[in-house]
XYZ file of C-alpha atoms in Angstrom:
560
model
C 164.390 76.618 179.795
C 160.957 75.534 181.694
C 161.082 79.597 181.557
C 160.841 79.110 177.244
C 158.172 76.047 177.750
C 155.957 78.643 180.101
C 155.962 80.585 178.164
C 154.823 78.954 174.357
C 152.410 77.897 177.051
C 150.794 80.723 177.704
C 151.496 82.364 174.594
C 149.250 78.678 173.170
C 146.436 79.727 176.107
C 145.392 83.468 174.385
C 146.261 83.061 170.867
C 143.091 79.928 171.698
C 141.531 82.904 174.065
C 141.254 85.078 171.191
C 140.317 82.339 168.254
C 137.058 81.379 171.716
C 136.392 84.766 171.590
C 136.126 85.465 168.014
C 133.891 82.858 166.655
C 131.558 83.706 169.518
C 131.530 87.654 168.096
C 130.585 86.132 164.771
C 127.995 83.667 166.251
C 126.442 86.951 168.187
C 126.740 88.560 165.076
C 124.476 85.755 162.932
C 121.957 84.799 165.627
C 122.157 89.341 165.846
C 121.249 89.288 161.915
C 118.753 86.346 162.124
C 116.475 88.043 165.051
C 116.666 91.142 162.651
C 115.478 89.375 160.000
C 111.868 87.524 162.429
C 111.362 90.427 162.817
C 109.864 93.690 160.801
C 111.430 96.786 161.035
C 110.409 100.146 163.659
C 109.964 103.370 163.824
C 110.254 103.994 167.066
C 113.773 104.853 168.569
C 113.247 101.895 171.022
C 110.774 99.026 171.477
C 110.225 96.951 174.143
C 108.978 93.142 174.025
C 105.656 93.351 175.405
C 102.503 90.831 175.748
C 99.724 90.177 173.684
C 96.615 92.490 174.211
C 92.996 91.079 175.436
C 90.680 92.977 173.525
C 87.118 93.828 174.417
C 86.624 93.352 170.487
C 86.781 90.802 167.927
C 90.860 90.142 167.636
C 92.029 91.612 164.577
C 93.401 88.370 161.563
C 96.572 88.588 162.057
C 99.305 90.013 159.393
C 101.060 86.630 158.475
C 105.549 87.705 158.936
C 107.379 86.668 155.319
C 109.359 83.339 154.966
C 113.237 85.234 154.588
C 115.696 82.737 153.328
C 118.403 84.612 152.729
C 120.045 85.770 149.293
C 123.479 84.126 148.253
C 126.157 86.153 147.303
C 127.386 86.043 143.653
C 130.929 84.173 142.966
C 132.033 87.434 140.880
C 130.917 90.894 141.155
C 127.914 91.050 138.049
C 128.329 92.645 135.013
C 126.297 94.778 132.314
C 125.248 94.517 129.217
C 126.818 96.162 126.779
C 123.865 97.006 125.485
C 123.227 98.807 129.095
C 126.357 100.520 129.074
C 125.782 102.020 125.308
C 122.488 103.159 126.569
C 124.161 105.192 129.779
C 126.949 106.204 128.068
C 124.384 107.609 125.477
C 122.442 108.972 128.069
C 124.927 111.289 130.166
C 126.263 112.086 126.407
C 122.951 114.161 126.293
C 123.014 116.166 130.151
C 124.270 118.746 129.587
C 127.454 120.504 131.506
C 127.423 120.844 134.762
C 129.171 122.664 136.824
C 131.971 121.171 139.536
C 131.063 121.369 142.963
C 132.609 123.813 145.247
C 134.920 120.865 147.432
C 137.502 122.347 149.769
C 139.985 119.568 149.256
C 142.602 118.485 152.510
C 145.620 115.889 153.053
C 143.010 113.783 153.523
C 140.294 113.824 151.923
C 141.238 112.523 148.522
C 138.051 111.201 146.960
C 134.211 112.974 147.520
C 131.171 110.751 146.348
C 127.586 113.151 145.224
C 124.458 111.985 145.229
C 122.982 113.102 142.201
C 119.115 112.454 142.835
C 119.879 115.306 145.422
C 122.818 117.521 145.226
C 122.397 118.289 148.995
C 123.940 115.380 149.660
C 127.775 115.659 148.895
C 130.467 113.501 151.803
C 133.792 112.064 152.033
C 131.690 108.699 153.326
C 128.101 108.709 152.995
C 125.966 105.653 155.213
C 122.365 105.852 154.526
C 119.100 105.452 153.340
C 117.921 104.680 149.308
C 114.794 103.529 148.062
C 115.240 99.771 146.539
C 115.505 102.013 142.417
C 118.163 103.240 139.993
C 120.552 105.791 141.801
C 123.310 108.163 139.638
C 125.981 109.124 142.505
C 129.220 111.045 141.128
C 132.290 110.858 142.505
C 135.278 113.587 143.056
C 138.261 113.171 142.640
C 141.441 115.644 144.385
C 144.210 113.880 142.270
C 143.921 112.372 138.748
C 142.742 108.405 138.943
C 144.074 105.207 137.612
C 140.836 104.445 136.062
C 141.538 101.244 135.567
C 141.928 100.716 139.238
C 139.039 102.497 140.550
C 136.618 100.867 138.609
C 138.498 97.103 140.198
C 138.719 98.289 143.629
C 134.257 99.242 143.049
C 133.953 95.539 141.810
C 136.086 93.692 143.399
C 133.892 91.453 145.625
C 133.363 92.093 150.042
C 135.595 88.849 151.948
C 132.779 88.691 154.057
C 130.064 88.050 152.438
C 127.169 88.870 154.645
C 123.916 88.182 153.173
C 122.361 91.867 153.795
C 124.929 92.659 151.157
C 123.475 92.727 147.772
C 125.464 93.924 144.326
C 124.070 95.700 141.730
C 125.168 95.779 138.386
C 127.302 99.341 138.337
C 127.674 101.586 134.247
C 130.321 104.208 134.328
C 131.266 106.956 133.033
C 134.555 108.803 133.310
C 133.646 112.699 132.103
C 137.623 112.738 132.990
C 140.355 111.418 135.688
C 139.774 113.219 138.748
C 135.475 112.510 137.914
C 133.338 109.405 137.504
C 129.323 109.091 137.076
C 127.826 105.819 138.098
C 124.800 104.204 137.732
C 123.652 101.624 140.668
C 120.799 99.536 138.969
C 119.034 99.352 142.570
C 116.171 98.135 141.065
C 117.181 94.767 139.004
C 118.807 93.740 142.305
C 116.978 90.859 144.431
C 116.535 92.503 148.516
C 114.984 90.669 151.468
C 111.799 92.177 152.223
C 111.164 94.499 155.110
C 115.245 94.150 155.234
C 117.133 97.024 154.951
C 120.718 95.367 152.476
C 123.439 96.996 151.385
C 125.454 98.215 148.853
C 128.693 99.496 148.858
C 130.475 101.426 146.083
C 134.515 101.600 148.038
C 136.602 103.918 146.024
C 139.884 102.756 149.429
C 142.966 101.702 148.331
C 142.358 103.040 145.251
C 145.486 104.274 143.299
C 146.596 107.710 141.967
C 147.801 107.948 138.472
C 151.332 109.238 140.142
C 151.001 105.185 142.148
C 149.961 106.422 145.272
C 146.419 104.429 147.280
C 144.208 106.569 148.337
C 142.915 107.033 152.030
C 139.198 104.842 152.783
C 136.441 106.252 150.967
C 132.622 104.316 151.455
C 129.553 104.644 150.238
C 126.574 102.665 151.930
C 123.120 102.630 150.830
C 121.201 100.472 152.465
C 117.793 100.290 150.308
C 114.391 100.335 152.258
C 110.863 100.313 151.584
C 110.194 104.736 152.196
C 107.156 105.297 154.678
C 104.392 107.245 153.714
C 101.642 109.311 155.894
C 98.473 107.819 156.097
C 94.953 110.095 157.567
C 92.312 107.957 159.016
C 89.618 107.871 160.909
C 89.193 107.394 164.386
C 88.285 104.551 164.292
C 89.397 103.577 161.059
C 86.455 103.407 158.807
C 88.796 105.183 156.745
C 92.178 105.349 155.385
C 93.537 108.077 152.934
C 97.516 108.828 151.364
C 98.715 111.865 151.581
C 101.689 111.259 150.776
C 103.581 110.205 147.700
C 107.728 109.695 148.867
C 110.558 108.612 146.800
C 112.377 108.832 148.931
C 113.456 107.008 152.437
C 112.851 109.867 154.710
C 111.784 110.189 159.282
C 109.118 112.041 159.619
C 108.443 113.995 162.254
C 105.145 116.463 162.643
C 105.338 120.332 162.775
C 102.170 121.733 163.348
C 98.690 120.601 165.279
C 96.847 120.330 162.199
C 98.340 117.137 160.901
C 99.027 120.044 158.126
C 102.929 120.518 158.325
C 105.907 117.805 158.590
C 109.731 117.588 158.537
C 111.477 115.630 156.714
C 114.827 114.171 157.556
C 117.733 112.722 155.071
C 119.661 111.269 157.806
C 122.618 110.278 156.401
C 126.028 109.365 159.011
C 129.423 110.475 157.965
C 131.185 107.940 159.243
C 131.012 104.337 158.515
C 130.233 102.036 161.798
C 131.251 104.520 164.536
C 129.275 107.177 166.888
C 129.871 109.977 165.230
C 125.678 111.617 165.412
C 123.976 111.925 161.196
C 124.065 114.478 159.366
C 120.616 115.696 158.219
C 119.371 117.136 155.291
C 116.044 118.443 155.351
C 112.404 119.134 153.894
C 108.844 121.205 154.506
C 106.436 118.816 153.580
C 102.317 120.107 152.696
C 100.047 117.682 153.247
C 96.885 119.769 151.780
C 99.071 120.382 149.004
C 101.707 117.980 148.978
C 104.121 119.972 147.989
C 108.288 119.217 149.160
C 110.482 121.892 150.150
C 114.039 121.016 150.243
C 116.151 123.598 152.686
C 120.178 124.408 151.761
C 121.992 121.837 154.164
C 123.344 125.133 156.146
C 119.504 125.588 157.449
C 118.588 122.669 159.789
C 115.593 123.039 160.590
C 114.272 122.181 164.101
C 111.638 121.719 166.610
C 114.282 121.721 169.624
C 116.374 125.639 169.302
C 119.801 125.556 169.961
C 121.932 128.450 168.976
C 123.116 132.093 168.056
C 120.613 134.464 169.239
C 119.880 135.816 165.588
C 116.851 133.094 165.487
C 113.718 132.322 163.274
C 110.893 131.144 164.072
C 108.324 129.863 161.522
C 104.600 129.323 162.489
C 104.160 126.160 160.252
C 106.265 124.362 163.353
C 110.250 125.064 163.838
C 113.618 126.983 164.117
C 116.392 127.686 162.086
C 119.675 129.912 163.096
C 119.911 133.790 160.658
C 122.000 131.688 157.964
C 125.819 133.798 157.971
C 127.314 131.877 154.886
C 127.261 134.733 152.087
C 124.491 133.250 149.456
C 122.791 131.381 151.682
C 119.403 131.001 151.773
C 116.058 130.594 152.606
C 113.267 129.824 150.799
C 110.582 132.508 149.595
C 106.973 133.452 151.242
C 107.535 131.579 154.794
C 106.196 133.183 158.167
C 108.849 133.528 159.993
C 109.296 136.099 163.071
C 113.218 136.964 163.318
C 114.667 137.797 166.627
C 117.560 139.342 167.516
C 118.207 138.336 170.756
C 121.753 138.936 173.314
C 122.573 136.225 175.074
C 122.862 132.390 173.124
C 120.068 130.522 173.291
C 120.603 127.295 174.785
C 117.135 125.732 174.300
C 113.939 126.936 172.910
C 110.464 125.528 171.636
C 106.885 125.952 170.866
C 104.637 125.657 174.071
C 101.454 123.307 174.005
C 99.956 125.789 172.432
C 101.899 126.932 169.712
C 100.680 129.759 170.916
C 104.489 131.032 171.909
C 107.529 130.285 172.098
C 109.414 129.721 175.536
C 113.589 130.079 175.669
C 116.365 129.429 177.861
C 118.942 131.744 177.054
C 122.582 133.426 179.439
C 126.104 132.858 177.480
C 127.985 130.829 174.656
C 129.902 129.815 177.120
C 127.714 128.181 180.394
C 129.074 126.507 183.470
C 127.468 124.406 185.394
C 127.407 127.968 188.027
C 126.851 130.626 185.307
C 122.751 131.249 186.503
C 121.056 131.635 183.330
C 117.493 133.203 182.406
C 113.902 132.223 181.188
C 111.843 133.856 178.811
C 108.421 132.783 176.757
C 107.971 135.435 174.014
C 103.775 135.597 172.504
C 104.178 135.316 169.359
C 100.987 137.166 168.207
C 101.904 140.368 170.412
C 105.823 139.700 170.353
C 104.975 140.445 174.571
C 108.238 138.506 176.115
C 107.703 137.781 180.056
C 111.921 137.677 181.676
C 112.750 135.689 184.659
C 116.432 136.536 184.245
C 119.100 134.682 185.283
C 116.517 131.949 188.054
C 118.620 129.000 187.431
C 122.054 126.980 186.136
C 123.345 123.553 186.139
C 125.349 121.351 183.045
C 124.343 122.019 179.481
C 123.252 118.487 178.097
C 126.179 116.414 176.654
C 126.805 113.895 174.887
C 128.877 111.178 175.767
C 130.317 110.630 173.555
C 132.052 113.499 172.298
C 131.349 117.174 173.331
C 127.846 117.804 171.563
C 125.992 120.153 173.824
C 122.240 119.247 172.984
C 119.116 121.755 172.985
C 117.133 121.938 176.561
C 114.415 120.821 175.958
C 110.993 120.872 177.487
C 107.302 119.041 177.871
C 104.993 121.404 178.410
C 101.055 119.847 179.669
C 99.682 123.918 179.391
C 99.830 123.918 183.484
C 103.272 123.568 183.802
C 107.091 123.335 182.199
C 109.249 120.329 182.583
C 113.371 121.314 181.956
C 116.383 119.855 182.868
C 120.345 120.785 183.103
C 122.587 118.595 184.066
C 125.508 118.045 187.259
C 127.948 116.644 186.222
C 129.826 115.707 189.902
C 126.837 114.093 190.575
C 125.942 112.422 187.358
C 122.131 113.229 186.984
C 120.206 115.616 186.243
C 118.679 118.776 188.002
C 115.381 119.141 187.501
C 112.780 122.034 186.964
C 109.154 122.936 186.801
C 108.548 126.278 186.017
C 104.007 126.964 187.220
C 102.436 129.033 184.187
C 100.284 131.187 186.411
C 102.120 131.634 189.161
C 105.484 132.113 187.631
C 106.729 129.826 190.881
C 110.031 127.658 189.149
C 110.513 124.737 191.882
C 113.061 121.353 191.777
C 111.050 117.781 190.490
C 111.548 115.247 191.577
C 111.376 111.862 189.043
C 108.707 109.648 189.425
C 109.804 107.721 186.946
C 112.647 104.935 187.329
C 116.050 107.392 185.816
C 116.182 104.869 183.186
C 112.767 104.517 181.863
C 112.522 108.646 181.748
C 112.175 109.209 177.664
C 109.170 112.339 178.756
C 105.611 112.329 178.776
C 102.641 113.297 177.933
C 99.260 114.341 179.649
C 96.157 114.436 178.599
C 94.160 117.770 178.186
C 93.241 117.568 181.737
C 96.739 116.413 183.249
C 94.800 114.066 184.746
C 96.983 111.326 183.253
C 100.104 110.626 181.491
C 101.527 108.875 179.241
C 105.730 108.142 180.112
C 106.991 107.122 176.442
C 107.223 104.015 175.685
C 106.898 102.607 179.502
C 103.610 103.276 181.369
C 100.725 105.464 182.169
C 99.843 107.095 185.185
C 97.740 109.136 187.444
C 99.218 113.047 187.918
C 99.144 113.236 191.606
C 100.474 116.782 193.403
C 103.595 114.946 195.054
C 104.443 112.459 193.092
C 101.878 110.311 189.915
C 100.470 107.165 190.220
C 101.555 103.912 188.425
C 98.206 102.518 186.208
C 100.233 100.104 184.053
C 103.110 99.727 182.305
C 102.871 99.574 179.124
C 103.914 95.923 178.715
C 101.106 94.177 180.459
C 99.064 97.170 178.308
C 100.703 95.693 174.895
C 101.102 98.915 173.409
C 103.402 100.712 172.099
C 103.664 104.454 171.129
C 100.691 105.731 172.183
C 99.277 109.526 171.773
C 96.301 111.012 173.899
C 93.114 111.468 172.411
C 92.198 115.739 172.694
C 89.486 115.939 175.401
C 89.414 113.083 177.087
C 90.653 110.103 178.634
C 91.441 107.745 175.418
C 94.175 106.927 173.389
C 95.761 104.780 170.946
C 98.076 102.485 170.799
C 99.778 100.206 168.405
C 99.484 96.557 169.656
C 102.273 94.118 169.400
C 101.476 91.350 169.400
C 103.618 88.328 170.116
C 106.676 88.991 171.102
C 110.616 87.584 169.388
C 109.724 84.197 167.342
C 106.161 84.019 167.629
C 105.269 87.697 166.650
C 102.341 87.364 164.176
C 101.098 90.953 163.412
C 103.203 94.197 161.720
C 100.390 95.897 164.203
C 97.294 97.362 164.638
C 95.443 100.297 166.453
C 94.563 100.016 169.750
C 92.148 102.897 171.488
C 92.183 102.758 174.920
C 90.664 103.938 178.313
C 92.461 105.251 180.934
C 89.528 105.591 183.400
C 88.100 101.632 183.345
C 91.556 100.405 180.800
C 88.434 98.558 178.641
C 90.619 98.286 174.886
C 89.050 98.386 171.968
C 91.125 96.461 169.260
C 90.382 98.992 165.575
C 90.352 97.135 162.296
C 93.773 95.741 160.906
C 95.350 99.211 159.258
C 97.117 96.671 156.578
C 100.118 98.993 157.156
C 103.696 98.090 157.909
C 104.928 99.181 161.083
C 102.609 101.996 160.925
C 103.226 104.841 164.018
C 101.013 107.564 165.304
C 102.468 111.018 164.913
C 99.168 112.966 165.981
C 95.737 112.931 166.359
C 93.543 115.862 165.234
C 92.111 118.612 167.623
C 88.736 117.709 167.518
C 90.382 113.715 168.697
C 88.484 112.505 165.028
C 91.164 112.068 163.157
C 95.074 110.268 163.485
C 97.755 110.543 161.149
C 100.064 108.014 160.786
C 103.328 106.730 159.441
C 103.669 103.664 157.996
C 104.873 102.317 154.397
C 103.071 100.928 151.631
C 100.041 98.068 152.213
C 100.540 95.079 152.073
């Protein structure tokens, strides 16, 4: 009896502890959501808590942060009116019938979602940012479905009632028992400012006509405002928008003149997991304001890893020559095609964009494999080869076995890169001198957990270590001058042919944040700061500065 009472007591203690842990997790999640609501979203991958900068120019008027009140969830899923549904049915009837996509069905693949505004995006599960506009989504099912079961499941109310979830009206049209078209009236839903409100289309557990419940298949659209590209004078005395995107993209500059940009529509193929997002890529020409979509099979990149049969586009990117039948890149691309015997473990453009540098070797290279460094002049095609001179493990994901491309930092005098020692669990860092072609090991100046790369001033005297600190470059060890926390900046970029750089100021921190960010110019010699007029842009990010130092290119949401 005593043992039984002891066992019952232990069970009660465990139940109480589990209850406390669950309560704490829920509380933390709610606190995090509230904190996110109080801070504007940023394009930067990582941010720092920073102090108020001390500008030498008069402080600009801060843009107030809007007060955010959570929206209550409806009691039942909003129903479209009869007129709205009839209009959609008539609209669909006017469309020319389209051939269904080729889908490789498997036992666990019961349904596939397609975003009709970008038919490249077709997956079993989709979690992606979308602009607040009406979207059409087609669901293809492997087997004939119970239509009522599917519709009831889609309109099932969330039990968690997260306040960032929204419930837009849904118009539905079945063209067959295996094909459902949905129009999401997202433009008419109330959303919270500067947050990513989400709508869900979940068919998990809905029934086939034979009574079988299908696997988990989910579409989550996160409603955001799209970032645009802006061109401004270096002192922000003039400002103009050079894009008008109606989709949400991650934006990466390509060339040195601010003409070409790589647009990335990131799609998570599983919900709330650690898998790398899938990329749907486009090229944007800002002078023509023209966007060119590339097939999903052609993955454009500024840091290439893949077979030796690849192409270099002089506008600033690489891609592997497509092997799939019928997959072609857009015509008239200014490309150079290479067909190397070795596998390419990393390739990138040099600082002046006139050459490419590569590290090549066997595809199954191990830590003991000797790899080759080579660089190729894109005009003369002259190739310089340092054969089998470096060894080390290829950088790899901590989540799975995915290998990353070896990346390079070129300061004009030396180029820096790193392999990995998996036994010591540390990077092996190399430095190659362009002039002498001498390869040496390099010791990191900044703490390893702060390393995100660096950008050098044109003369190499100073270095901005990404989102960490400003250093004076010295041969043996760089000298720390100012932490970003002390400067009160994020995302700084050097102005060419000078010791000045531009950064985004963050005025205040946490709940006392009072500005979305203005542009600050800092002189590395004197540490003098000049605070330029507020850009009136939401979460600006400096992309690049023209070679003559007169024009700055930014990405930001539309002006407030």
